[in-house]
Coordinates of C-alpha atoms in Angstrom, one line a residue:
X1 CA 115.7 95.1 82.6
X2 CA 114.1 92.5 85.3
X3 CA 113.6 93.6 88.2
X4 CA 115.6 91.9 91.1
X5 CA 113.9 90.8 94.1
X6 CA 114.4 92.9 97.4
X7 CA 115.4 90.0 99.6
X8 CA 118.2 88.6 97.0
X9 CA 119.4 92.1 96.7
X10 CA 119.6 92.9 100.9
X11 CA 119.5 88.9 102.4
X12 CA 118.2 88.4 105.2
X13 CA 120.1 90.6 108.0
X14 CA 120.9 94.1 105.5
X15 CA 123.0 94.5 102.0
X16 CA 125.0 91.5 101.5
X17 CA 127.5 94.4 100.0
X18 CA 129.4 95.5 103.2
X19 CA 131.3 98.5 103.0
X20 CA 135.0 98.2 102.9
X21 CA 136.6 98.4 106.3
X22 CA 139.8 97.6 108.3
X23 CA 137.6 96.5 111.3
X24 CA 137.5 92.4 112.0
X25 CA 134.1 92.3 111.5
X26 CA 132.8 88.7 110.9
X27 CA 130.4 89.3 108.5
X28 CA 132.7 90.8 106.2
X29 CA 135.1 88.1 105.7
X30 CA 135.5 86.6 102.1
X31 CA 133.8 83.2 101.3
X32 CA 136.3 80.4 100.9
X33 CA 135.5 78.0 98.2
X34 CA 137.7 75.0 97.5
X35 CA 137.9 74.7 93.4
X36 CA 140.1 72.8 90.7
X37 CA 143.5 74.7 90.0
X38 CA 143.0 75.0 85.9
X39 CA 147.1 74.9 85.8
X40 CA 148.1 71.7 87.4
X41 CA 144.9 70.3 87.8
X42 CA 145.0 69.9 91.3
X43 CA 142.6 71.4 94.5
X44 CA 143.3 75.3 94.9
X45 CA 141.5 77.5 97.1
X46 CA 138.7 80.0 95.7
X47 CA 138.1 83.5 98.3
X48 CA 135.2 85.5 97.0
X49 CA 134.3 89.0 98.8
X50 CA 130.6 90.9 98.1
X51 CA 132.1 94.4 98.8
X52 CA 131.0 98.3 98.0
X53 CA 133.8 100.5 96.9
X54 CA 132.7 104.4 98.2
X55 CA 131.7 106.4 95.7
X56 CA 131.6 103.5 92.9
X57 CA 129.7 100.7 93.0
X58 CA 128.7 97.0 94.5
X59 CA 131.8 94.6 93.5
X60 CA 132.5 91.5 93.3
X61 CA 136.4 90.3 93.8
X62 CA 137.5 86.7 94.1
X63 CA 141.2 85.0 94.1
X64 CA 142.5 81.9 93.6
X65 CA 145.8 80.8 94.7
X66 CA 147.2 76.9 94.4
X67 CA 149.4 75.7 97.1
X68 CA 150.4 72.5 94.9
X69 CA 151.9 75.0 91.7
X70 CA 151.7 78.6 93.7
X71 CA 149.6 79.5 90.8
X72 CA 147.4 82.7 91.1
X73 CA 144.6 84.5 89.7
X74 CA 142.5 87.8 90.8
X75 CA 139.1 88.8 89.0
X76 CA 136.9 91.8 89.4
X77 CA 133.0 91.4 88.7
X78 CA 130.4 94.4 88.7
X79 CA 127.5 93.6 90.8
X80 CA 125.8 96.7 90.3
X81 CA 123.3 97.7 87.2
X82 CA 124.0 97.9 84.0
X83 CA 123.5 101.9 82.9
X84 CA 120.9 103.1 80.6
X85 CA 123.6 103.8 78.0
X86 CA 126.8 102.4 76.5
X87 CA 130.2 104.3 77.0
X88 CA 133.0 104.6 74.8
X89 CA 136.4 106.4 75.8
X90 CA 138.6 107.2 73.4
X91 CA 142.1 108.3 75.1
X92 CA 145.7 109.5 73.2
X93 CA 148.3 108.2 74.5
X94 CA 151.3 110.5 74.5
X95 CA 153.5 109.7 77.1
X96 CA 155.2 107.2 80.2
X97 CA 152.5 109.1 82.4
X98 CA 149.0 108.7 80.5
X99 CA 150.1 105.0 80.8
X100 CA 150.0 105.4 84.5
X101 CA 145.8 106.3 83.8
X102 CA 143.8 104.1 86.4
X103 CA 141.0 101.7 84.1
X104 CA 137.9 99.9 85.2
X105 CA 137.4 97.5 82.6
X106 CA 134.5 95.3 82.7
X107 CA 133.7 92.1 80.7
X108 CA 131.5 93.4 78.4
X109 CA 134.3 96.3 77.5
X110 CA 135.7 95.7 74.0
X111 CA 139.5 97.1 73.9
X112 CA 141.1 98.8 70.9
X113 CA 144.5 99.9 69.4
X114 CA 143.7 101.1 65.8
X115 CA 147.4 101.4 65.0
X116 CA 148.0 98.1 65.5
X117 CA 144.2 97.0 64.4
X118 CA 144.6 95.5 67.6
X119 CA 141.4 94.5 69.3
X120 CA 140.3 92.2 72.6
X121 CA 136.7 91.5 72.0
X122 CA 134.3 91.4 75.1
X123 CA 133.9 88.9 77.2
X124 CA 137.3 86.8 75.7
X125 CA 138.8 88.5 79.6
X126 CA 137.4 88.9 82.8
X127 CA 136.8 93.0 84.5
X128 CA 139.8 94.1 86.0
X129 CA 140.8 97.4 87.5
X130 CA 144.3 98.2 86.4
X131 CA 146.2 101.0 84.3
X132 CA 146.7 101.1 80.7
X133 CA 150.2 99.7 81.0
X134 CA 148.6 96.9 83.2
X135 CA 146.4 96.1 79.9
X136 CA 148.9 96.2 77.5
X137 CA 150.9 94.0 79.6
X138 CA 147.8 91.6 80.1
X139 CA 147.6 91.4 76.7
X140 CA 151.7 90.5 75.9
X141 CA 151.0 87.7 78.9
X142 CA 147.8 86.4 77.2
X143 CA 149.4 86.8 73.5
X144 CA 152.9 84.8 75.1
X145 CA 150.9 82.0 76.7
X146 CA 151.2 78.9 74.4
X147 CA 154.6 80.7 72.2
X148 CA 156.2 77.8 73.1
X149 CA 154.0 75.0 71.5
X150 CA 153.7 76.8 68.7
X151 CA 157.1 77.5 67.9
X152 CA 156.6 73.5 67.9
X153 CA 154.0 73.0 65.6
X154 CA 153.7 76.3 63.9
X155 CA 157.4 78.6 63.7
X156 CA 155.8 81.0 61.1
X157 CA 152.8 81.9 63.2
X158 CA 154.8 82.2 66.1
X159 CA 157.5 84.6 64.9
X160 CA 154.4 87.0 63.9
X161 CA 153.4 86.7 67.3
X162 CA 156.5 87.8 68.8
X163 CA 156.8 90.4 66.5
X164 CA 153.3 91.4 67.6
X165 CA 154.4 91.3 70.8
X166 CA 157.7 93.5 70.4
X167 CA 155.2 96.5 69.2
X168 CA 152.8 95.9 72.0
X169 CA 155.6 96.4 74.2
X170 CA 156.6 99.2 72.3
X171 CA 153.7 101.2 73.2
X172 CA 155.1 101.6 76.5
X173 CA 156.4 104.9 75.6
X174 CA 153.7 106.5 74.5
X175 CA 152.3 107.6 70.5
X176 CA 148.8 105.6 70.4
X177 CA 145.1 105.7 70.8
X178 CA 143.4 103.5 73.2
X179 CA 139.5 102.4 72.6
X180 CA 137.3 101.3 75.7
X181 CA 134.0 100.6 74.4
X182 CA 131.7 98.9 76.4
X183 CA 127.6 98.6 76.1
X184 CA 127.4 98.1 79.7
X185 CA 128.6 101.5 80.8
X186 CA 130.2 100.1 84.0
X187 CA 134.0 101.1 82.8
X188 CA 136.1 104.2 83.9
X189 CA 138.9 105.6 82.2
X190 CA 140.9 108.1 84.4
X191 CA 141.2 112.1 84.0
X192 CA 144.0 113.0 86.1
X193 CA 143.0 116.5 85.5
X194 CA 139.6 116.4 87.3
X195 CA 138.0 119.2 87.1
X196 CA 138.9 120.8 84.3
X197 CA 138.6 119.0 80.9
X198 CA 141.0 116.4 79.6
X199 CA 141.6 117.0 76.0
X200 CA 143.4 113.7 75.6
X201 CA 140.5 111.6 76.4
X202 CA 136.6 111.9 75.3
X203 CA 133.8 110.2 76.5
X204 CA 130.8 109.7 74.5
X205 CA 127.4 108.0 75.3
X206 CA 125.4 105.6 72.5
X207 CA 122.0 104.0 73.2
X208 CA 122.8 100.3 72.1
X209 CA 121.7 98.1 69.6
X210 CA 119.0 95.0 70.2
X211 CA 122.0 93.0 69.8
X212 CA 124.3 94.6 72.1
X213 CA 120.8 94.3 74.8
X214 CA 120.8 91.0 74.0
X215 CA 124.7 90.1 74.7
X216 CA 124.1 92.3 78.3
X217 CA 120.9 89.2 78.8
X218 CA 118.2 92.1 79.4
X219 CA 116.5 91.5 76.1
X220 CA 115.9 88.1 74.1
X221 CA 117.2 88.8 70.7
X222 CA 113.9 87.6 69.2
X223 CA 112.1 89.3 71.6
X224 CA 109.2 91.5 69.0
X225 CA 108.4 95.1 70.2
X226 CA 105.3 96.2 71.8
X227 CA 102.9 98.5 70.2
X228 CA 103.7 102.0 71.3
X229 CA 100.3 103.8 73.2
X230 CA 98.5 106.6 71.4
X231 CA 100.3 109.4 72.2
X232 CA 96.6 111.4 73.0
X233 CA 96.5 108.7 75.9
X234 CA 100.2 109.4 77.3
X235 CA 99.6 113.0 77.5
X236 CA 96.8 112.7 79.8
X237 CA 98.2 110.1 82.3
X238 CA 101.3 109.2 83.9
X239 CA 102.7 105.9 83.2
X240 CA 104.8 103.7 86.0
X241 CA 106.9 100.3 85.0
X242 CA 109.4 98.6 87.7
X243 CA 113.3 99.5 87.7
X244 CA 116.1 98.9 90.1
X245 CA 116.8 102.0 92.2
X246 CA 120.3 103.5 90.9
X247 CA 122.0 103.8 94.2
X248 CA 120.7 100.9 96.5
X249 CA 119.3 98.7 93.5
X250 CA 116.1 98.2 95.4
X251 CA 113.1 97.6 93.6
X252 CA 112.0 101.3 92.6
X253 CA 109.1 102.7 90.6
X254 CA 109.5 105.3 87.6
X255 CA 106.6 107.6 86.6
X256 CA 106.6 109.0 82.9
X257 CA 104.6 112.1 81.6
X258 CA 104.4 114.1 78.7
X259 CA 104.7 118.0 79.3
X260 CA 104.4 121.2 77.2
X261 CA 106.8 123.4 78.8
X262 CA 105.1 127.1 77.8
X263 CA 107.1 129.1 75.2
X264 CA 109.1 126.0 74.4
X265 CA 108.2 122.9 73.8
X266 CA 106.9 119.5 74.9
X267 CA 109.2 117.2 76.9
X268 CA 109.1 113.6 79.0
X269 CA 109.8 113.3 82.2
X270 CA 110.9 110.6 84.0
X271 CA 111.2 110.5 88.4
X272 CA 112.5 107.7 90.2
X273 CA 111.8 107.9 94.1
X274 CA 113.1 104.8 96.0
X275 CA 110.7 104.3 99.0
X276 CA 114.1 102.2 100.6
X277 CA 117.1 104.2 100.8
X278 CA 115.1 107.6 99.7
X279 CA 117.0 108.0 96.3
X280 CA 115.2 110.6 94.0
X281 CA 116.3 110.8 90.5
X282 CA 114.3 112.8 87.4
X283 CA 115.5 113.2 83.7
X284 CA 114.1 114.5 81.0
X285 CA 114.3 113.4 77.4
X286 CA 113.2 115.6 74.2
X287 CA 109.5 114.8 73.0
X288 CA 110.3 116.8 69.5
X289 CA 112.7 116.7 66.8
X290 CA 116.1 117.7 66.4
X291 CA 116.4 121.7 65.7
X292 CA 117.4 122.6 62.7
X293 CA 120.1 125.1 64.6
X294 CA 121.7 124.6 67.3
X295 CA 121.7 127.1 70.6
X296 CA 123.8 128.7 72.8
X297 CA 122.5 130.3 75.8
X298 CA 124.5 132.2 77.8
X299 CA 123.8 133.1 81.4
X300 CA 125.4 136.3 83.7
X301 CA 125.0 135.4 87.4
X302 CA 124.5 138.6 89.2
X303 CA 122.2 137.7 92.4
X304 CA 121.7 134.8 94.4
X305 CA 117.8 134.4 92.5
X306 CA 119.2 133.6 89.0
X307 CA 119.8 130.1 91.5
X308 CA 116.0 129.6 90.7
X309 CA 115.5 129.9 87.1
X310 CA 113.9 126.7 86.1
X311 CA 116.5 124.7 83.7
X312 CA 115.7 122.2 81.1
X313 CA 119.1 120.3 80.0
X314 CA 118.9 117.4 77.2
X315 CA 121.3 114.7 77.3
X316 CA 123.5 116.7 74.4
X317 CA 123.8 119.7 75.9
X318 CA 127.3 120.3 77.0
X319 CA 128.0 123.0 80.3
X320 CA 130.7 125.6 80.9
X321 CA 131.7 127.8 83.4
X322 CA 135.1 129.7 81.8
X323 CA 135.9 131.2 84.6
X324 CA 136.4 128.3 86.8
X325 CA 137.9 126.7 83.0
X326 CA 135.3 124.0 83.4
X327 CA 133.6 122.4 80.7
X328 CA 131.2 119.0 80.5
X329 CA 130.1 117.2 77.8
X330 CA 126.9 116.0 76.8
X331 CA 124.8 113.3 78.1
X332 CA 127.4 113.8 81.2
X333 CA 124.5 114.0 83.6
X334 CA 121.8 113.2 81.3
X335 CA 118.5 114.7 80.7
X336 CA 117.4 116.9 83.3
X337 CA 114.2 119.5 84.1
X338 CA 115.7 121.2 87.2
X339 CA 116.7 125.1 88.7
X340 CA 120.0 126.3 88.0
X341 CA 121.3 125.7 91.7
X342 CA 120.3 122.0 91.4
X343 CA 122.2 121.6 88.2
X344 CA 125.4 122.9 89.9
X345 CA 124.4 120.4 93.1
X346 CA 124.5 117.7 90.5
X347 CA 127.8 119.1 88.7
X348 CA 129.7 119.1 92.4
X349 CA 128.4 115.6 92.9
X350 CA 129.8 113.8 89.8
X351 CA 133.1 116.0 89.8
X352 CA 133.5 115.6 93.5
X353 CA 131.4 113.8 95.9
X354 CA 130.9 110.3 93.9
X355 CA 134.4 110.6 92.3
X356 CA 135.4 107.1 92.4
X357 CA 139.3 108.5 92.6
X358 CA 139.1 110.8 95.5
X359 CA 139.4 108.2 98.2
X360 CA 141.5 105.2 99.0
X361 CA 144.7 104.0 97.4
X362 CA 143.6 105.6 93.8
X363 CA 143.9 109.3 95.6
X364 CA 146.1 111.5 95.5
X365 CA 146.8 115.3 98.0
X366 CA 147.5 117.2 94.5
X367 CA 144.4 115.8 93.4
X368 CA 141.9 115.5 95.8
X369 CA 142.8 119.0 97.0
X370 CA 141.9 120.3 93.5
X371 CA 138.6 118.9 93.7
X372 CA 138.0 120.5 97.0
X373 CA 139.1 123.9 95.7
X374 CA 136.6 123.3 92.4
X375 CA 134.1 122.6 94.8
X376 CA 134.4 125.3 97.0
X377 CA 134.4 127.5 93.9
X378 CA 130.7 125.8 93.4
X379 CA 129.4 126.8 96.3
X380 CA 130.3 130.2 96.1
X381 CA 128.3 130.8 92.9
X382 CA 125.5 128.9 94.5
X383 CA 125.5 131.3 97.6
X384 CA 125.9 134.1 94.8
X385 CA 129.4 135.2 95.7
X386 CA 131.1 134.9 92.7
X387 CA 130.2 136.6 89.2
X388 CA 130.6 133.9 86.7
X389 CA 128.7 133.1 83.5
X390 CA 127.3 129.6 82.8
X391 CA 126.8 128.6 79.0
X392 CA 124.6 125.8 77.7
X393 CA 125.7 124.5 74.2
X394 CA 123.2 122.4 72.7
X395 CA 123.5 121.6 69.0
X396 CA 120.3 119.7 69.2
X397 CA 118.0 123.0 70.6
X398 CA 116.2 121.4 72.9
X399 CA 117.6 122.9 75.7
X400 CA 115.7 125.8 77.7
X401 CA 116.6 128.4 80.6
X402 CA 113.8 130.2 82.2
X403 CA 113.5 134.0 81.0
X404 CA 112.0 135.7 84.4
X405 CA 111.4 139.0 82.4
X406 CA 109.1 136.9 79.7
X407 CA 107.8 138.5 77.6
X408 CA 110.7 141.1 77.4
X409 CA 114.5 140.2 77.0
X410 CA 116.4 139.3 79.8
X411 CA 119.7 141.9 80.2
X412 CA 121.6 139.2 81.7
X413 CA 121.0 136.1 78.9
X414 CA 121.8 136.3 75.4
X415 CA 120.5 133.0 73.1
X416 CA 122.4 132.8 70.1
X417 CA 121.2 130.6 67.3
X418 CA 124.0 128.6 65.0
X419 CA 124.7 126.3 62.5
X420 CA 125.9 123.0 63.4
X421 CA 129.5 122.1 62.4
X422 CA 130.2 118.3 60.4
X423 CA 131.3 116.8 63.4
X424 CA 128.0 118.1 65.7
X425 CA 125.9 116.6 63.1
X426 CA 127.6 113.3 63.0
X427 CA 127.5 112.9 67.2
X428 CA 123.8 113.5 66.8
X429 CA 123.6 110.5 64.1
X430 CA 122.4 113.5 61.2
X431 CA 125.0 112.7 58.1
X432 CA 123.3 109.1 57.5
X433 CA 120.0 110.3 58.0
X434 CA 118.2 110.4 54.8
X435 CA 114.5 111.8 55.3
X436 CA 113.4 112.3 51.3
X437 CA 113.7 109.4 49.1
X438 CA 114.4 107.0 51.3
X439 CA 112.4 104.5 49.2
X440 CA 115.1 104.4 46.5

């Protein structure tokens, strides 16, 4: 990804991305734009706003509104960085209630219904923050739009569209899977139940394709790959390139470096330290291959020290906590090489602190008092008052929890070895890999 200049990313006097705020402050007033009305053809007015929703990210919202027809239209635009990884949320449907499940849908967000095959490609609407009944209704408004010269020209084509139409609006009541798939990983799909897990909706992460980068405009779809550096070289230096800082989007620096972790295995880091706003990010990505069994290490927390084992989490390593009936899925927080206490800092921080649904209109007492409880529970078992066991389940093996009675077993952790099930192997991409005989 390019990196953005520091002065078209602040201006000239601080972020051109105010925070939202009820105060009459002059520098936070929308830009007014007069622009062509696309339904009667006449001079409308365009207001565009550069906000920053808490917890979220930099937006961009404009409306237009036509005094000559009173025709109106309201877009939502992400302004921030597009994430390292794509998203897809897959969500079922069950009842009048799930369709009530708030949605940040960006433009690059391709939106399925696979028992209708129903599908809106990306980029054929603009982002939008809505609920799933505001998409299906969307859709009926977009699919309605020119019924009537069609029942003109074409009455066959037509009465399949209304009969399309009848089972969008049908879905209303529940019985159907919704698809959010977008490359950019800038949508959201609601879990009401926040916290815990949802079992109606999963998330999984995918690292796109060279055509999905190119779509996205941060690679040129001819664009040849460089030669990879001898790995001898990489293990004796660390290697810097330009990104964007995640939380400011300042221009940041990220240093690379191979490291054999002792009695496991070599890994990459990566740290990100924005000199700007003071951001400081690591991750850490497998340098070996996939296990051939997965493991299951299981932690008893009996003393405020087990706080500062050292922790190395891959990006498919999935966390629980059963008493506190917690559980989160892989690639969640990514790849990380940290202590035990700052994996639970980083746990209360995406269930809690950035929760883009704990604040404003989206927030709720019920809810946002369930969060506080969950993370008041968190920092209990960081200050070592209450006993609770924390599991790591990574099907891939490459996950690692300091043993501080090396070389003898630890009491308190058990590592349990298994064999993947069909499904594990197909997350981690294993059923189509063919390794012998490839050739053929």
């Amino acid at each position: 990804m390019s990196v953005i200049a520091e002065e078209n990313v602040r201006g000239t006097g601080g972020s051109v991305f105010k925070e939202i705020s009820a105060d009459n402050d002059e520098d936070n007033q929308p830009t007014e734009i007069e622009s062509l009305c696309m339904n009667c053809y006449q001079n409308g007015m365009t207001r565009i706003l550069l906000t920053k929703i808490p917890f979220f990210k930099e937006v961009i919202i404009s409306s237009f509104t036509c005094p000559n027809c009173s025709w109106s239209n309201t877009e939502i635009q992400s302004a921030g960085r597009i994430q390292d990884q794509g998203i897809a949320y897959t969500l079922k449907v069950k009842s009048k209630q799930d369709m009530n499940r708030e949605v940040v849908k960006a433009d690059s967000a391709t939106t399925r219904i696979p028992e209708l095959d129903f599908e809106i490609p990306p980029y054929t609407q603009k982002g939008s923050l809505s609920t799933i009944e505001g998409l299906i209704d969307r859709a009926v408004e977009g699919l309605a739009q020119d019924q009537q010269l069609r029942n003109a020209t074409a009455p066959e084509v037509a009465e399949k569209i209304d009969e399309f139409i009848d089972k969008l609006k049908n879905l209303k009541e529940g019985g159907f899977t919704l698809v959010i798939d977008d490359p950019s990983g800038n949508s959201f799909v609601e879990n009401p139940f926040a916290p815990q897990k949802d079992e109606a909706l999963s998330v999984s992460h995918y690292k796109r394709t060279p055509q999905q980068d190119a779509q996205l405009g941060i690679k040129a779809e001819d664009e040849e790959e460089k030669p990879s550096n001898d790995i001898d070289c990489m293990r004796n230096e660390v290697l810097t390139f330009n990104t964007n800082c995640p939380e400011c989007n300042a221009p940041a620096s990220t240093n690379m470096k191979l490291v054999q972790i002792p009695h496991f295995k070599e890994v990459i880091i990566m740290a990100t330290n924005c000199d700007d706003c003071g951001h400081r990010t690591n991750e850490v990505k497998s340098g070996g291959a996939t296990e051939e069994l997965g493991t299951k290490i299981t932690l008893h927390l009996t003393d405020v020290s087990d706080m500062s084992r050292d922790l190395l989490k891959s990006e498919t390593c999935s966390i629980l906590i059963p008493e506190l009936e917690f559980e989160l899925g892989m690639a969640a927080v990514g790849g990380k090489f940290t202590t035990l206490e700052g994996l639970l800092k980083d746990i209360k921080d995406l269930i809690v602190s950035k929760n883009p649904f704990t604040c404003g209109d989206s927030s709720t007492s019920d809810r946002t008092e369930k969060l506080k409880l969950f993370g008041e529970k968190i920092d209990k078992i960081m200050a070592g008052e209450m006993d609770v066991h924390i599991v790591l389940d990574d099907p891939a093996g490459n996950s690692y929890l300091q043993n501080v009675y090396a070389p003898d077993p630890d009491p308190e952790m058990t590592t349990e070895k298994y064999t993947r099930t069909f499904e594990q192997n197909e997350d981690l991409g294993l059923n189509d890999m063919k390794t012998e005989g490839y050739q053929e």
